[in-house]
XYZ file of C-alpha atoms in Angstrom:
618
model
C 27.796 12.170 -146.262
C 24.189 10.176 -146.031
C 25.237 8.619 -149.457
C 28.456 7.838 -148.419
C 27.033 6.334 -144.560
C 24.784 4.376 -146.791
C 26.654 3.185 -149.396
C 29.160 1.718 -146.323
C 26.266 -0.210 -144.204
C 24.900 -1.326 -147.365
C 28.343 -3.043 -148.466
C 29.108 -4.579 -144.768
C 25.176 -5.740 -145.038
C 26.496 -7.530 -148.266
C 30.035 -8.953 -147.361
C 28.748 -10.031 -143.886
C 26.908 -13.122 -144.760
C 29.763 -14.006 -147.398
C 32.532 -13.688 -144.611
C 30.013 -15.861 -142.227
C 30.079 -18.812 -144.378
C 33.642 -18.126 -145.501
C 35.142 -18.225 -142.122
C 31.845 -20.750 -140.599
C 30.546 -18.588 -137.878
C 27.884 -20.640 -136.824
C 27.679 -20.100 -133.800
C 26.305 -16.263 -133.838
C 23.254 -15.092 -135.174
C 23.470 -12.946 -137.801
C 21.755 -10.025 -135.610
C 24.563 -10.084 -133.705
C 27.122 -10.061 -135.964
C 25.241 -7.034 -138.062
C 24.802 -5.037 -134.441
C 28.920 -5.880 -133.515
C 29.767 -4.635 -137.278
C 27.426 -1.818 -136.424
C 29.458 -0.987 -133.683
C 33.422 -1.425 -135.624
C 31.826 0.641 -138.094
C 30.460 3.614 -135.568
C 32.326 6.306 -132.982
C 33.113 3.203 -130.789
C 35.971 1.939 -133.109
C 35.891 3.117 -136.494
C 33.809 5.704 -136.674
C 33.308 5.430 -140.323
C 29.635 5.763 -140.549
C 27.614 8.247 -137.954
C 23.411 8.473 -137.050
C 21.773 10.333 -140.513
C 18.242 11.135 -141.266
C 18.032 8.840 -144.099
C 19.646 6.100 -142.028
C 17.374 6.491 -139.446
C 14.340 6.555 -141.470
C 15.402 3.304 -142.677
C 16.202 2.237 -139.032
C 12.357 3.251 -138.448
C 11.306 0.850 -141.124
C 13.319 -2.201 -140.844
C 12.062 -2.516 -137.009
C 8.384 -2.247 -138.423
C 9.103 -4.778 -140.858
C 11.048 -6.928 -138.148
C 8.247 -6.898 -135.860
C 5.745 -7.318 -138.700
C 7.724 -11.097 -139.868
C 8.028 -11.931 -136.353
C 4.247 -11.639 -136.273
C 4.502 -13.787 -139.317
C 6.307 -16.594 -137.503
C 4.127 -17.196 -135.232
C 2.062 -20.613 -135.365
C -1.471 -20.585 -133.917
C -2.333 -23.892 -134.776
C 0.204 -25.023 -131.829
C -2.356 -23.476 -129.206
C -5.125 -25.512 -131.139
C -6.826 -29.005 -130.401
C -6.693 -31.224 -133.530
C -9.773 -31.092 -135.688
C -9.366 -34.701 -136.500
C -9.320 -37.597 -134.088
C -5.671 -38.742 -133.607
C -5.246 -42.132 -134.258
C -4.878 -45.078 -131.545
C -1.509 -45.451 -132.211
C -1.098 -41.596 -131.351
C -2.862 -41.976 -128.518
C -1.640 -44.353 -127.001
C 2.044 -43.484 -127.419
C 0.758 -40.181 -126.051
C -0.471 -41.202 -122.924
C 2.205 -40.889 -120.713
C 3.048 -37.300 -121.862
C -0.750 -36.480 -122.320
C -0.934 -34.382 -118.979
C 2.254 -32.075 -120.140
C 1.009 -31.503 -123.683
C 3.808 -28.247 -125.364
C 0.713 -25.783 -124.566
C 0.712 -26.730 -120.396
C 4.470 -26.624 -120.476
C 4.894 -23.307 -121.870
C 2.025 -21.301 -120.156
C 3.774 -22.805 -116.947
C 7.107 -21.774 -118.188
C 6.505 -18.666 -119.309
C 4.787 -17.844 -116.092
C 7.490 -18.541 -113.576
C 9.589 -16.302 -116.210
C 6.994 -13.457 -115.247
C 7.138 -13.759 -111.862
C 11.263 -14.002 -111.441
C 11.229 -10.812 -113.985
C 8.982 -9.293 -111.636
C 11.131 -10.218 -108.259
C 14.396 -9.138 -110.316
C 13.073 -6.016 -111.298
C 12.002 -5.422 -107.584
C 15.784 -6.205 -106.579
C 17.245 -3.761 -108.786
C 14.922 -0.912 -107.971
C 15.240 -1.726 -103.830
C 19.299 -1.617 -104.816
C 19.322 1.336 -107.120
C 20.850 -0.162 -109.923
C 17.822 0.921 -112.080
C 14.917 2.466 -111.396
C 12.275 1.636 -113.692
C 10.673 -1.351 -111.961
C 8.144 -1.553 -114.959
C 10.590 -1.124 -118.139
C 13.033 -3.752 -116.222
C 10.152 -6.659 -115.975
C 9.193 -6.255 -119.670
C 13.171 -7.010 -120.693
C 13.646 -9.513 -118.227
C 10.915 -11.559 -119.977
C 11.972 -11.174 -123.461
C 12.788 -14.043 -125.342
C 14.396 -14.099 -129.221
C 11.942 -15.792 -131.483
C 14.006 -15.605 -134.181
C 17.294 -17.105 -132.977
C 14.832 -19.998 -131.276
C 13.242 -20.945 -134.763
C 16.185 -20.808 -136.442
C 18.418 -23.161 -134.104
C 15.199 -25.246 -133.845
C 15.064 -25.328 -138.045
C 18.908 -25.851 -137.647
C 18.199 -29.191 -135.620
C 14.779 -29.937 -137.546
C 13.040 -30.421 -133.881
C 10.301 -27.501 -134.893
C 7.505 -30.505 -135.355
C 9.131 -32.077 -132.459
C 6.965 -32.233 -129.214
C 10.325 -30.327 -128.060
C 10.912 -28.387 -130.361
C 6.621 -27.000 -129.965
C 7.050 -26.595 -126.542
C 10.248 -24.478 -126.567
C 9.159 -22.613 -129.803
C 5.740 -22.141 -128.179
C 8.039 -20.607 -124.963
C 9.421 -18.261 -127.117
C 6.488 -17.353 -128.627
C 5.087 -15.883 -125.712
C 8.201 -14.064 -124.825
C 7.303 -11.874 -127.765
C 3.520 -11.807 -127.261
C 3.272 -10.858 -123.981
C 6.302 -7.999 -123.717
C 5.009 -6.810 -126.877
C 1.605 -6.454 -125.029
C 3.325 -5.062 -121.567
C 5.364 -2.613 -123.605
C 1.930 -1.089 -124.800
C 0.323 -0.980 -122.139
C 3.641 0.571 -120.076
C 3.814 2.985 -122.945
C 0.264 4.161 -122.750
C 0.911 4.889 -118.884
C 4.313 6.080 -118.458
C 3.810 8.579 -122.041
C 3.791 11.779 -123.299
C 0.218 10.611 -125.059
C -2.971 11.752 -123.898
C -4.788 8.958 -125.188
C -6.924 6.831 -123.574
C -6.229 3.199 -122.570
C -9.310 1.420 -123.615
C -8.551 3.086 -127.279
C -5.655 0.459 -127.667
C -8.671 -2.369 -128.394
C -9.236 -0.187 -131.125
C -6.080 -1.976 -132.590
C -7.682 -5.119 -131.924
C -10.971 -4.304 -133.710
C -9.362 -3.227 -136.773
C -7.567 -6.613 -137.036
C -10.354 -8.415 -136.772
C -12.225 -6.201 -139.487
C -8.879 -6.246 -141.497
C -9.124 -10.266 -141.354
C -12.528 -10.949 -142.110
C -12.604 -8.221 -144.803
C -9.631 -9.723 -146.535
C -10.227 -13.839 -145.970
C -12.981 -13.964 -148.304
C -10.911 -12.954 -151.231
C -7.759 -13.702 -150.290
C -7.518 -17.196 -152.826
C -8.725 -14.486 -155.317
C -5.569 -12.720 -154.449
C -3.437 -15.726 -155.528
C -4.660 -16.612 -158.447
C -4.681 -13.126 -160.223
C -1.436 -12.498 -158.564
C 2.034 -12.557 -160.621
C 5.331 -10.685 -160.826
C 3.806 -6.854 -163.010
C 1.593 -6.784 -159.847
C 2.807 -8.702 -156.588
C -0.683 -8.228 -154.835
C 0.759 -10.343 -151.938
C 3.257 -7.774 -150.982
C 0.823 -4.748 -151.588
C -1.373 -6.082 -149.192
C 1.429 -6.779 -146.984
C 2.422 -3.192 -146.718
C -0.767 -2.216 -146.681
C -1.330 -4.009 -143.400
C 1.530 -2.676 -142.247
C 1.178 1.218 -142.583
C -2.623 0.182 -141.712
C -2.102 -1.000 -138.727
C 1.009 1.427 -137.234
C -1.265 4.396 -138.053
C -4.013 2.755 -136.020
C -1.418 2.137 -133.220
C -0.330 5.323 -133.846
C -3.909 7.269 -133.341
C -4.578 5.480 -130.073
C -1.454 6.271 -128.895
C 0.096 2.816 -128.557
C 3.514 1.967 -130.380
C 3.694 1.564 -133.900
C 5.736 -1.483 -133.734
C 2.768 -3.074 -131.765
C 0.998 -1.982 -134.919
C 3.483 -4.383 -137.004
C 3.616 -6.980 -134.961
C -0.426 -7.347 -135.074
C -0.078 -6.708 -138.969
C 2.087 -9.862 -139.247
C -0.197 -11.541 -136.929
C -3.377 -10.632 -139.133
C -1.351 -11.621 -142.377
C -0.246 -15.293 -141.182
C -3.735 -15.960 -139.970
C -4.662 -15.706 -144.073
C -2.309 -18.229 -144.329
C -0.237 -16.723 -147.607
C 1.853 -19.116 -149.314
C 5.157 -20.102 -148.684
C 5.959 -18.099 -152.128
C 4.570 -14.927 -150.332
C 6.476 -15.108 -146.948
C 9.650 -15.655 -149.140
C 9.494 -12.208 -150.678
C 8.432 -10.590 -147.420
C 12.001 -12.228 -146.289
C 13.575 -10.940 -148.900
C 12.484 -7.381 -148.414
C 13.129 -7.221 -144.988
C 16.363 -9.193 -144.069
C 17.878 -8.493 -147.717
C 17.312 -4.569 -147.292
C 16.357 -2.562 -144.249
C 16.165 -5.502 -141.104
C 20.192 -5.361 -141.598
C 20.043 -1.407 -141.549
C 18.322 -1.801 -138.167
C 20.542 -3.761 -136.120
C 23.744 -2.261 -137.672
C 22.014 1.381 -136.544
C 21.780 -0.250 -132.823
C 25.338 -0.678 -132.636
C 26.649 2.410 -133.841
C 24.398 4.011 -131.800
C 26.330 1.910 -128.820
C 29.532 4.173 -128.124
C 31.668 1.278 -126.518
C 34.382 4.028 -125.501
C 31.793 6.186 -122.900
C 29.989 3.139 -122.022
C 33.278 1.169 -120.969
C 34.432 4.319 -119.234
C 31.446 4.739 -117.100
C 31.984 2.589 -113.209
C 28.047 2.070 -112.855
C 27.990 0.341 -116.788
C 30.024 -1.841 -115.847
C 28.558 -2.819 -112.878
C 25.201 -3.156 -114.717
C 26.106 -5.076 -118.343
C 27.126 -8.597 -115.737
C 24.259 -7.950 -113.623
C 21.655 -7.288 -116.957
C 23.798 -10.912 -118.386
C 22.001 -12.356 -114.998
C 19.197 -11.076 -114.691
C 18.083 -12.335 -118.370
C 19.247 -16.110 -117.371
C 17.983 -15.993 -113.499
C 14.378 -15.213 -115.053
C 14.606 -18.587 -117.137
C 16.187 -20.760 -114.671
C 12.363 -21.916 -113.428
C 12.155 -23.603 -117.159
C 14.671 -26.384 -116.302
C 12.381 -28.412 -113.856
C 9.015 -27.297 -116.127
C 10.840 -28.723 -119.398
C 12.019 -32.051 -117.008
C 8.581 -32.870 -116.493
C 8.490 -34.664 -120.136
C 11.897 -34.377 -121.589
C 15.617 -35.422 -120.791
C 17.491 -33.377 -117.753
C 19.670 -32.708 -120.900
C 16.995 -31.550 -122.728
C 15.372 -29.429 -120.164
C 19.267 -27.558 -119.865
C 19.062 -27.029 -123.832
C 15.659 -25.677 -123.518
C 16.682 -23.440 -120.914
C 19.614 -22.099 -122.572
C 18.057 -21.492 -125.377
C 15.473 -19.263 -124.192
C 17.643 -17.310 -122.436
C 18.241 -15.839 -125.922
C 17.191 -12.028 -126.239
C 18.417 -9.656 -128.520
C 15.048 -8.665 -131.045
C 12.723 -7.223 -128.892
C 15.297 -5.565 -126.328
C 16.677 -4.110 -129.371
C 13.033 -2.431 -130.303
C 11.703 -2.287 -126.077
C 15.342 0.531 -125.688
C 14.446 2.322 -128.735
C 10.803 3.034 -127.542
C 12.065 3.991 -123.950
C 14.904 6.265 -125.791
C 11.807 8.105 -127.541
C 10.103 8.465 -124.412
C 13.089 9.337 -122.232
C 12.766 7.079 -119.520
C 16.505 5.380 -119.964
C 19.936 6.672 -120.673
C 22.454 5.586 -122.802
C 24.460 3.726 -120.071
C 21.956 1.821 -119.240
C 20.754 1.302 -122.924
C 24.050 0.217 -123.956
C 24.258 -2.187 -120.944
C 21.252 -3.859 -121.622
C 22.064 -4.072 -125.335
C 25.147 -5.582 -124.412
C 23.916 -8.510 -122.141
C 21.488 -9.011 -124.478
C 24.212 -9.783 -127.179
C 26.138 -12.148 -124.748
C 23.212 -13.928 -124.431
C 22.673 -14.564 -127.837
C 26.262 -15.812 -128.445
C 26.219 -18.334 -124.893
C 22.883 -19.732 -125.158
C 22.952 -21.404 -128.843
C 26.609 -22.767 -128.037
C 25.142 -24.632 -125.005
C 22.067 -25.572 -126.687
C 24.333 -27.378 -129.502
C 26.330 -29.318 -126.971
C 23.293 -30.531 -124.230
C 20.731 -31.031 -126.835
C 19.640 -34.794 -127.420
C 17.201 -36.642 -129.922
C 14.215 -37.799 -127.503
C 13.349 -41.471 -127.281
C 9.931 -40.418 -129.070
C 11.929 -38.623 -132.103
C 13.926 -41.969 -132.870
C 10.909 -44.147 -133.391
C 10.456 -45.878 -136.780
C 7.682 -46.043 -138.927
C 5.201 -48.640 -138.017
C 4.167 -51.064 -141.048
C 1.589 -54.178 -140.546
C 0.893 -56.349 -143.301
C -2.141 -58.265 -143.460
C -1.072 -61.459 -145.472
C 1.930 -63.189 -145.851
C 1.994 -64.337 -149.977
C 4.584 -64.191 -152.949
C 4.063 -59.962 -153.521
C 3.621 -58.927 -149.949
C 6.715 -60.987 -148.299
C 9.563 -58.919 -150.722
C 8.237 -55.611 -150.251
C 8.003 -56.117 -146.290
C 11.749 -57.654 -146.466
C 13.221 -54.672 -147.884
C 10.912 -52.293 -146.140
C 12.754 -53.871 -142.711
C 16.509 -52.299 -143.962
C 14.817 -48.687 -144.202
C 13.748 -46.364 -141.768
C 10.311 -48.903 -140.853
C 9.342 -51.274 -138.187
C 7.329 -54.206 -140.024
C 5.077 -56.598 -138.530
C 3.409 -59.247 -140.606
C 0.096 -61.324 -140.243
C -1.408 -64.034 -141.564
C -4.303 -66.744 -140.983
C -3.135 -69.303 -143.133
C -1.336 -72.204 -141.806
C 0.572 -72.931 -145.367
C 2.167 -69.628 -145.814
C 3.312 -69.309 -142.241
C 5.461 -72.006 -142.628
C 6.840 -71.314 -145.885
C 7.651 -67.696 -145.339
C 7.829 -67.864 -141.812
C 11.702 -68.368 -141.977
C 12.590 -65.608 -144.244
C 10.392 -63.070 -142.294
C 9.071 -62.774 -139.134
C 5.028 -63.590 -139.467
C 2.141 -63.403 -136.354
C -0.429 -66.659 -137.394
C -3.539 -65.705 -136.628
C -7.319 -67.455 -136.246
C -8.939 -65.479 -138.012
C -8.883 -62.034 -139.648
C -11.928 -60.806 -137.416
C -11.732 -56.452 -136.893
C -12.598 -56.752 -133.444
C -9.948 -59.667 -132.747
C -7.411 -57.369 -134.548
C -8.486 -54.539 -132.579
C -7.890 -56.210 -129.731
C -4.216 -57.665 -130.437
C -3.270 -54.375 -131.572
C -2.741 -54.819 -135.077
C -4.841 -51.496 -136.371
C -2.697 -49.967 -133.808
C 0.259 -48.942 -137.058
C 0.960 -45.741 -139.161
C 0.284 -47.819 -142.414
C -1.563 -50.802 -142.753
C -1.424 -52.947 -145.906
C -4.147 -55.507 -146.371
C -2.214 -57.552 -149.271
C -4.567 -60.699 -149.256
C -6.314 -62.557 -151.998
C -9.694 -62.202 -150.808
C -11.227 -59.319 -152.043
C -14.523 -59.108 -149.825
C -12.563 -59.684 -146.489
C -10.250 -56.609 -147.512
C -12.757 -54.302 -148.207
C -14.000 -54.768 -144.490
C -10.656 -54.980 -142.921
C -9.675 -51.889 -144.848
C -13.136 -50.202 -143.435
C -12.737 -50.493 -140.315
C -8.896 -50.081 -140.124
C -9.867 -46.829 -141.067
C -12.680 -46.363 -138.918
C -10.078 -47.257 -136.206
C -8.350 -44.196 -136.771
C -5.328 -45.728 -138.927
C -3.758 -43.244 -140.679
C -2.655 -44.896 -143.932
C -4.688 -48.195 -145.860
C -3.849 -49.524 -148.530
C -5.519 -52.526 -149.985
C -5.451 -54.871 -152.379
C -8.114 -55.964 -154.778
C -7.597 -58.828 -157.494
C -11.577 -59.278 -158.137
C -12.418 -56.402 -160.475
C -15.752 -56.327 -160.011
C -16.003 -55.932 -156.263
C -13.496 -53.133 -156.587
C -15.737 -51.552 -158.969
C -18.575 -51.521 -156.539
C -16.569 -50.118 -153.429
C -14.555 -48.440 -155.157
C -15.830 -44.305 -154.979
C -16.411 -45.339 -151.314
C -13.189 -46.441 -150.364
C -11.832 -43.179 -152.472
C -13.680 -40.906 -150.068
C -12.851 -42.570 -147.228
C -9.076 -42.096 -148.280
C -8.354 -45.325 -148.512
C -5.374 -46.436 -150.816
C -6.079 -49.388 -153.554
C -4.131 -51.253 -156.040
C -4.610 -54.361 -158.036
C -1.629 -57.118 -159.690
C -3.278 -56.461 -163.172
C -3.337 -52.565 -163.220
C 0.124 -52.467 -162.230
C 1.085 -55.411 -164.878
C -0.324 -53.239 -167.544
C 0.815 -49.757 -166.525
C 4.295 -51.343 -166.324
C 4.004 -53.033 -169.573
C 2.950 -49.497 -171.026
C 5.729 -47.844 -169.337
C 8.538 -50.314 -171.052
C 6.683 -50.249 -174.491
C 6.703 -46.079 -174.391
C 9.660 -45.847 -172.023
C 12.042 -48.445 -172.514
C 14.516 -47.937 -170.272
C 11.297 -48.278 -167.657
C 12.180 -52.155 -166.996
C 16.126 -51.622 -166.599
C 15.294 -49.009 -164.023
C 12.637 -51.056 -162.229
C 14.811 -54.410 -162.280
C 18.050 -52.282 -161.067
C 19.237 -53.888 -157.796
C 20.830 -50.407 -156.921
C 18.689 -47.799 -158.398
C 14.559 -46.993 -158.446
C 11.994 -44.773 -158.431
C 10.966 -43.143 -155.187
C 8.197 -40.568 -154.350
C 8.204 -38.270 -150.988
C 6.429 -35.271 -150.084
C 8.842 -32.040 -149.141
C 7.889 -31.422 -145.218
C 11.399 -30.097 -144.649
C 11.258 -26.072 -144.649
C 15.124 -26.174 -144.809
C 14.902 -26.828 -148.646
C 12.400 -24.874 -149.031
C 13.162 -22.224 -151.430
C 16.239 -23.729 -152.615
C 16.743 -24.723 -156.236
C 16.971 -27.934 -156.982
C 20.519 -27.582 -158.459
C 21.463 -26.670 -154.799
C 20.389 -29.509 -153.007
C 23.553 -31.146 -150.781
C 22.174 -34.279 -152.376
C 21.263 -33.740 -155.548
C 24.224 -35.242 -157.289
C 22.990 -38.813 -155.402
C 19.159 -38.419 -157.082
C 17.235 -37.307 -160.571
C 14.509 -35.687 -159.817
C 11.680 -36.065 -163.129
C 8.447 -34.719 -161.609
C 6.883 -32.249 -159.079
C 3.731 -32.565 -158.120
C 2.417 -29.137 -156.698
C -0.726 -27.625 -156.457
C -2.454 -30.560 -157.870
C -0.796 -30.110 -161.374
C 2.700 -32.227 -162.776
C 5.535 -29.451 -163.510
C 8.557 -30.303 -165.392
C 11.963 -29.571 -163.142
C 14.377 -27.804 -163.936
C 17.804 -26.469 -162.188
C 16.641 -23.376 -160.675
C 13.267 -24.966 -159.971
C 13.093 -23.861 -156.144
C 10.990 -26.313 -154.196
C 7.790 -25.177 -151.584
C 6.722 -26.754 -149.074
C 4.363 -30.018 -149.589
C 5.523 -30.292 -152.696
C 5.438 -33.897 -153.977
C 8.986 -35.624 -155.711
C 9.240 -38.675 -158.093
C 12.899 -39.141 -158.394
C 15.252 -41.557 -158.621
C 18.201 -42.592 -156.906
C 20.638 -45.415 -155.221
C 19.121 -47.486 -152.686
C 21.777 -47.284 -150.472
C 21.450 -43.196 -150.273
C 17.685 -42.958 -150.929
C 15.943 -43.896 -147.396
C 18.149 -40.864 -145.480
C 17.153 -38.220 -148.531
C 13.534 -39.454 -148.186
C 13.814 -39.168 -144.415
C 15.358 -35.596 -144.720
C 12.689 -34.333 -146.855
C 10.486 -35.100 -145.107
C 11.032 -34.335 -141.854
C 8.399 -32.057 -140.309
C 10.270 -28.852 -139.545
């Protein structure tokens, strides 16, 4: 019978996905199509697979290892201050939205979440529809951090200012349940351990981290596939950390959750969380939410007067507490945009999932009212996405082009910043001579200018650009402009040197400093190389339709997929990767990682919108 119960959840874990993308049910997460299987496949309809010691073992795991990646996904660098000085540009298109930075606007979110959890669970103790005022509050204030990063991958917006603050919303609907639920364990238990033990858990992270930073790099570059020392010290973070939880008499998922916490701030590779994916959502994460619904009896639960008073009420209570986000979210973003936002973190289904199984163990809730909260819970996570799809809208900040100033308006620099204009840039040009403003004046905007003086260019706002080109003839003059441009903060120089032998004395300096050079000669001969040991090089460079293009993979949505699998790759060769600081050869099931570098070609016409997708900072 426990093969047989196995064998079954294993096969709907397999089928589901396939019958998701057969049928295109997009609009449900897969947790909650794996815990309404769960629940066809138990006593409430089918009854085809029943609660068995090795099924609940592997129940036991897979919410470890669910709370131990959602540990993993969260970002600390969102709650950080940039190292680096943001450049003027930045700043200044920062300024009016400088007061309600994504950390302000999610502390004050998730704090008016708190309180309404607070006053609802108040409500429904004063009206006896549940008596645990404690145990209510903490699943009030849960939010799904893995439905929010996924519809915010879905809709690339996680690098959005958007997209940070409601990520950074959800973030802390984990965090801080995950910390109440300890805490309301540690009281309300059958444990005899102290409270103060639980920083006990804390300690150990901290020793676990610094112990394991140092050698960490260590770790991947002896690692490989006999030994997989990535995903040994995964697991051993894990059982590390739930038996410390354990011995203080906290929860052992709070033990995972910290593990996953301790593992991200190592910062593994992209490589690493992939296999930690595949472990837990390919094998025992499914187990776990199928287990939660055929532990649901829909027939007793349906039957029962007071469960079906409480599953609408539950529905509302999880919105009401995340109503106060609307007017929070409009203090920067579109009304719209403040009602996606909203929606969206109404989503709960994870943690209410692992908060009932913790108050099952310690008796505190009965299966009606389990099941009840369960079941909001799911209706949540099939309303809120729906209405995030439909109010959702791109941000006047997210639609801005590229900024592009060219210093110098001559035969080489005109072209490029012509067909620069028909891509996904916004070019201005400058210029201090007289003769060149008139003739190119008429085939491209130009600015003429006194002078070239930094502090006169400060001032008109011309270092004020995401890439500044300094494409003149003079050779001294560029080398200062291209100094202080990047003293100024710009992000991107690149300068031009025809005099060799000023070049040669600035140019280690100008390398440090980050600064990008090139020279009409060098290129002359590298292309004459190229057609001499390449020559199809020329036919491909004087193709009116087709180049070569080079963009860096910021996209996590391709990351991990093989090349052969792109949705574009059938508009683009791809010849080189450049990864890790070394050149690999592609091939078709070469999967791409994040920051990885391409040199492909392609058609014009197609090429700007792949570039753009790639890299797109989600």
């Amino acid at each position: 019978m426990n093969q047989v119960s196995l064998l079954i959840m294993l096969f709907a874990a397999l089928i589901t996905p396939m019958l998701m993308a057969r049928f295109k049910i997009t609009f449900l997460p897969t947790a909650v199509v794996e815990i309404i299987l769960g629940i066809v496949l138990g006593p409430s309809l089918l009854g085809l697979v029943h609660t068995t010691e090795i099924l609940k073992q592997l129940s036991d795991i897979g919410v470890i290892i669910l709370l131990f990646l959602s540990g993993m996904e969260i970002d600390f660098d969102l709650f950080k201050k940039p190292q680096d000085t943001p450049s003027p540009l930045a700043q200044k298109n920062a300024v009016q939205n400088s007061k309600w930075s994504p950390v302000i606007l999610a502390c004050l979110a998730y704090s008016t979440i708190i309180v309404i959890s607070l006053v609802l669970a108040g409500l429904f103790k004063w009206a006896n529809l549940f008596s645990d005022f404690w145990l209510a509050a903490i699943l009030f204030a849960t939010i799904s951090l893995g439905i929010v990063i996924a519809t915010l991958k879905e809709n690339e917006l996680l690098s959005k200012a958007f997209g940070q603050t409601v990520l950074l919303i959800a973030v802390l609907g984990e965090v801080v349940p995950m910390l109440g639920l300890t805490f309301y364990a540690s009281v309300f238990g059958s444990s005899s351990k102290s409270l103060w033990l639980l920083l006990l858990i804390i300690v150990a992270a901290i020793f676990l981290l610094r112990r394991f930073k140092f050698f960490f790099n260590f770790f991947e570059q002896i690692n490989k596939s006999t030994t997989q020392l990535d995903i040994r010290l995964a697991f051993f973070l894990i059982v590390a950390m739930v038996t410390v939880a354990s011995s203080v008499g906290a929860e052992n998922i709070l033990g995972a959750f910290i593990a996953g916490i301790i593992l991200k701030l190592l910062r593994p590779s992209e490589s690493t969380k992939d296999k930690l994916d595949s472990i837990g959502y390919g094998f025992f994460i499914p187990i776990f939410f199928m287990m939660s619904g055929i532990g649901l009896n829909l027939r007793t639960l349906l039957s029962d007067p007071e469960a079906l008073t409480l599953i609408p009420l539950f529905f509302l209570a999880y919105v009401i507490a995340k109503l106060a986000i609307y007017p929070i979210l409009s203090l920067r973003f579109k009304s719209a945009n403040a009602i996606a936002g909203t929606s969206l973190s109404t989503a709960t289904i994870t943690m209410v999932v692992a908060i009932l199984q913790v108050a099952k163990n310690m008796h505190v809730i009965n299966a009606h009212q389990s099941g009840a909260f369960l079941l909001a819970a799911i209706l949540t996570c099939v309303f809120s996405p729906l209405i995030f799809s439909k109010a959702y809208r791109p941000e006047a900040e997210d639609l801005k082009k590229q900024t592009v100033h060219f210093i110098g308006a001559n035969i080489f620099t005109v072209p490029v910043a012509q067909q620069l204009t028909q891509g996904w840039y916004d070019i201005q040009m400058y210029t201090d001579n007289e003769k060149n403003y008139r003739t190119y004046n008429s085939e491209i905007q130009i600015h003429l200018l006194e002078n070239l003086n930094a502090e006169e260019m400060i001032k008109q706002g011309i270092f004020d650009t995401d890439i500044l080109v300094v494409g003149h003839f003079r050779a001294q003059e560029n080398y200062l402009l291209a100094k202080a441009a990047k003293a100024y903060g710009v992000e991107r120089v690149i300068v031009r040197f025809e005099d060799r032998n000023i070049l040669n004395k600035h140019e280690k300096e100008l390398h440090d400093l980050g600064i990008e050079i090139y020279n009409t000669p060098e290129v002359n001969i590298a292309m004459l190389r190229g057609l001499i040991e390449t020559p199809s090089t020329m036919l491909l460079l004087n193709d009116t339709t087709n180049t070569i293009f080079e963009v860096q993979v910021h996209n996590r949505k391709y990351t991990g997929l093989e090349i052969k699998n792109l949705p574009f790759i059938d508009k683009i060769t791809i010849s080189q990767i450049f990864r890790n600081h070394r050149l690999i050869r592609p091939v078709g099931t070469t999967q791409l990682e994040l920051n990885d570098r391409l040199i492909f070609t392609g058609s014009k016409n197609d090429i700007e919108e792949i570039r753009h997708e790639l890299g797109k900072m989600n």
